[in-house]
């Protein structure tokens, strides 16, 4: 009886990426490479005020003096920052007034992605901003949100319509001196989403943004700014895909969240950038800085992420727990297959009294991938009675992959407590045989076991997206058993 | 076409280099309960694993004809979808997967493999509750993670629920009675007897006479050192209860 069945092996990584199509559409590019003129070009295209151009130029000068960080476990060839286009926009969108004027090809792209742009086709209760390469294509349900005073629009539009809010908050959570990639983003960011929830308002629907890299050789640098004013609530979701390309594409985004007194922000990400092929060719380099500031007392920020894509992921969504009684959460599922490399985690900085943080990280590795959780928990001397709980679980599907947990923990206040638990496991042959005996094939069995492993985090996603994320897990691990 | 649901002819099986089953013959007709008894290490569990397609064991010669098909080359899930169910001696835990979700997943896979549409959520819930009720399993248990933190007896009850839900044609009970208290043994054996009909059969592997008293098997086979050394009626169980397996060596 020579059937190779219940053992996961390193063979046959066959990982079809269903979002790997390209849309043929004419685009406007900034000249290749990066210099002050390119930054002026971008700022000019966006008709930005001088203060913003100055901020970009200041960032650029800082960036020139910075070094690319090398402390992560990621290994990749040196990136030539002069060999990338920093701005690409589908041609017609420059003069768009409404969704009806959007190029039908773009609408078709989003339909293929399962994101119909037309408002009448919308799933009830989800408003979406779509960013194609560098330009925002239109935000649905804008009028409806306006009735509650909620502002949800592209970043560029917000610069024009609400400059006072942008000026007040931009760079206050992630300053333009923060780190190499965030500073690069501050110099060249193209577009992104802007959200403002007024005091006391519970945002009446889930807000969501879809990012799509399309043009070849183009970096994508979005910037998202979300402000929840006092006692407000918002749930926000972003999704990302890119076409399949042999070359690597650079993505360096910044997300800043501000939660004022009593406000709550729930921020969910389903990241499915092209991960490269089964030999590690191509794929998105994803260097992202996401940070939330619990600025007011009793505020709350929770990050939930499902990371299945990208050749390289460098991402640590963090919370600064400034307000007393504020709380931060990080729930993460990171799947890596083939030659993907993930170095991801979170930072929880406890500054206020009675602050709480909770970290649940689930890493699933397959193929020859590497998957590192890197997390920092820091309790300030004045942060009395604060608590952190961290749980990091890794699941390995093949013998060639690796999973690492690197916690950095520091408490400077003796009334505060930090708990850390970490486990690492493999799918046992007994578990597989049990499922097979019940009639499931190997892929169904692995999907079931992995979904069970990730359940705690999947449950944190908004209902509509939990199902999508679950499917994504299955697709990402297809072919991970031989 | 033979009238037997299962026919094993001269089966030789190795675990690693060691021969465990040494020319085993066994036939099970429809609508019968057969029992296999034997001392530790005689090959009982190997037999049930081989029947289920476990690749840890290598069939060196012989045939396993199930529903008129030689299943030696089939994968465990293919054998399962033909209608063979094994109730495990040590059921595994699958964290994060609720018993209900597991039942739904395996039921759908089974129906799909047999060209049937899956049941709608409310029909399925009704179907599962009906089966659960027979075994005294309530909704709270259905929401728990599969076998996680369950006692030995509870796990065996879960196995029996899966059995009732899948409704296979051949069921192998691998020491299902071990770990069960007297009440649970009653419930489980009543469930099995209630399931028996003209289109299915059971193979019960056990050390104990107690379960056999409940199930009244048509035949008892004695497995010693990889071979069936004697087959007979219920009196065989009695004989073993009194004298052990010594006399069969």
PDB file of C-alpha atoms in Angstrom, chain A residues 1-7 428-431 433-442 444 448-449 451-453 455 470, chain B residues 49 53-55 57-58 72-77 80-81 84-86 92-98 102 106 109 159 162:
ATOM      1  CA  UNK A   1       0.000   0.000   0.000  1.00  0.00           C
ATOM      2  CA  UNK A   2       2.224   2.799  -1.262  1.00  0.00           C
ATOM      3  CA  UNK A   3      -0.018   5.789  -1.148  1.00  0.00           C
ATOM      4  CA  UNK A   4       1.533   9.075  -0.083  1.00  0.00           C
ATOM      5  CA  UNK A   5      -1.334  10.814   1.448  1.00  0.00           C
ATOM      6  CA  UNK A   6      -1.412  11.897   4.972  1.00  0.00           C
ATOM      7  CA  UNK A   7       1.948  13.510   5.229  1.00  0.00           C
ATOM      8  CA  UNK A 428      -0.539  15.724  13.343  1.00  0.00           C
ATOM      9  CA  UNK A 429      -0.885  12.711  11.096  1.00  0.00           C
ATOM     10  CA  UNK A 430      -3.529  11.489  13.503  1.00  0.00           C
ATOM     11  CA  UNK A 431      -5.612  14.621  12.939  1.00  0.00           C
ATOM     12  CA  UNK A 433      -6.114  10.568   9.138  1.00  0.00           C
ATOM     13  CA  UNK A 434      -9.107  11.199  11.375  1.00  0.00           C
ATOM     14  CA  UNK A 435     -10.497  13.816   8.945  1.00  0.00           C
ATOM     15  CA  UNK A 436      -9.731  11.650   5.914  1.00  0.00           C
ATOM     16  CA  UNK A 437     -11.504   8.699   7.511  1.00  0.00           C
ATOM     17  CA  UNK A 438     -14.553  10.937   7.766  1.00  0.00           C
ATOM     18  CA  UNK A 439     -14.448  11.534   4.002  1.00  0.00           C
ATOM     19  CA  UNK A 440     -12.582  14.828   3.668  1.00  0.00           C
ATOM     20  CA  UNK A 441      -9.741  15.045   1.169  1.00  0.00           C
ATOM     21  CA  UNK A 442      -6.381  16.364   2.328  1.00  0.00           C
ATOM     22  CA  UNK A 444     -10.391  20.035   2.923  1.00  0.00           C
ATOM     23  CA  UNK A 448     -10.671  22.742   8.384  1.00  0.00           C
ATOM     24  CA  UNK A 449      -7.811  22.383  10.849  1.00  0.00           C
ATOM     25  CA  UNK A 451      -9.575  27.485  10.130  1.00  0.00           C
ATOM     26  CA  UNK A 452     -10.016  26.016  13.589  1.00  0.00           C
ATOM     27  CA  UNK A 453      -6.538  27.201  14.519  1.00  0.00           C
ATOM     28  CA  UNK A 455     -10.892  30.870  14.645  1.00  0.00           C
ATOM     29  CA  UNK A 470     -11.912  32.006   5.434  1.00  0.00           C
TER      30      UNK A 470
ATOM     31  CA  UNK B  49      -6.705   0.735  10.281  1.00  0.00           C
ATOM     32  CA  UNK B  53      -6.854   2.852   4.295  1.00  0.00           C
ATOM     33  CA  UNK B  54      -4.255   3.979   6.820  1.00  0.00           C
ATOM     34  CA  UNK B  55      -0.976   4.129   4.908  1.00  0.00           C
ATOM     35  CA  UNK B  57       0.517  -0.281   7.196  1.00  0.00           C
ATOM     36  CA  UNK B  58       1.522  -2.055   4.023  1.00  0.00           C
ATOM     37  CA  UNK B  72      -6.551  -1.798  -1.109  1.00  0.00           C
ATOM     38  CA  UNK B  73      -5.411   0.988  -3.447  1.00  0.00           C
ATOM     39  CA  UNK B  74      -7.979   3.525  -2.296  1.00  0.00           C
ATOM     40  CA  UNK B  75      -7.322   6.545  -0.098  1.00  0.00           C
ATOM     41  CA  UNK B  76      -8.961   6.775   3.331  1.00  0.00           C
ATOM     42  CA  UNK B  77     -11.425   9.453   2.174  1.00  0.00           C
ATOM     43  CA  UNK B  80     -14.993   6.540   3.729  1.00  0.00           C
ATOM     44  CA  UNK B  81     -17.163   7.913   0.959  1.00  0.00           C
ATOM     45  CA  UNK B  84     -17.031   2.685   5.628  1.00  0.00           C
ATOM     46  CA  UNK B  85     -16.865   4.311   9.035  1.00  0.00           C
ATOM     47  CA  UNK B  86     -14.373   3.651  11.783  1.00  0.00           C
ATOM     48  CA  UNK B  92      -8.306  13.158  18.134  1.00  0.00           C
ATOM     49  CA  UNK B  93      -8.909  16.721  19.284  1.00  0.00           C
ATOM     50  CA  UNK B  94      -9.307  19.445  16.665  1.00  0.00           C
ATOM     51  CA  UNK B  95      -9.116  22.833  18.415  1.00  0.00           C
ATOM     52  CA  UNK B  96     -11.291  25.674  17.134  1.00  0.00           C
ATOM     53  CA  UNK B  97     -13.587  23.378  15.142  1.00  0.00           C
ATOM     54  CA  UNK B  98     -16.951  22.858  16.799  1.00  0.00           C
ATOM     55  CA  UNK B 102     -17.272  19.168  11.908  1.00  0.00           C
ATOM     56  CA  UNK B 106     -18.084  15.702   6.855  1.00  0.00           C
ATOM     57  CA  UNK B 109     -18.247  15.991   1.835  1.00  0.00           C
ATOM     58  CA  UNK B 159     -17.863   9.141  17.633  1.00  0.00           C
ATOM     59  CA  UNK B 162     -20.755  11.025  13.761  1.00  0.00           C
TER      60      UNK B 162
END
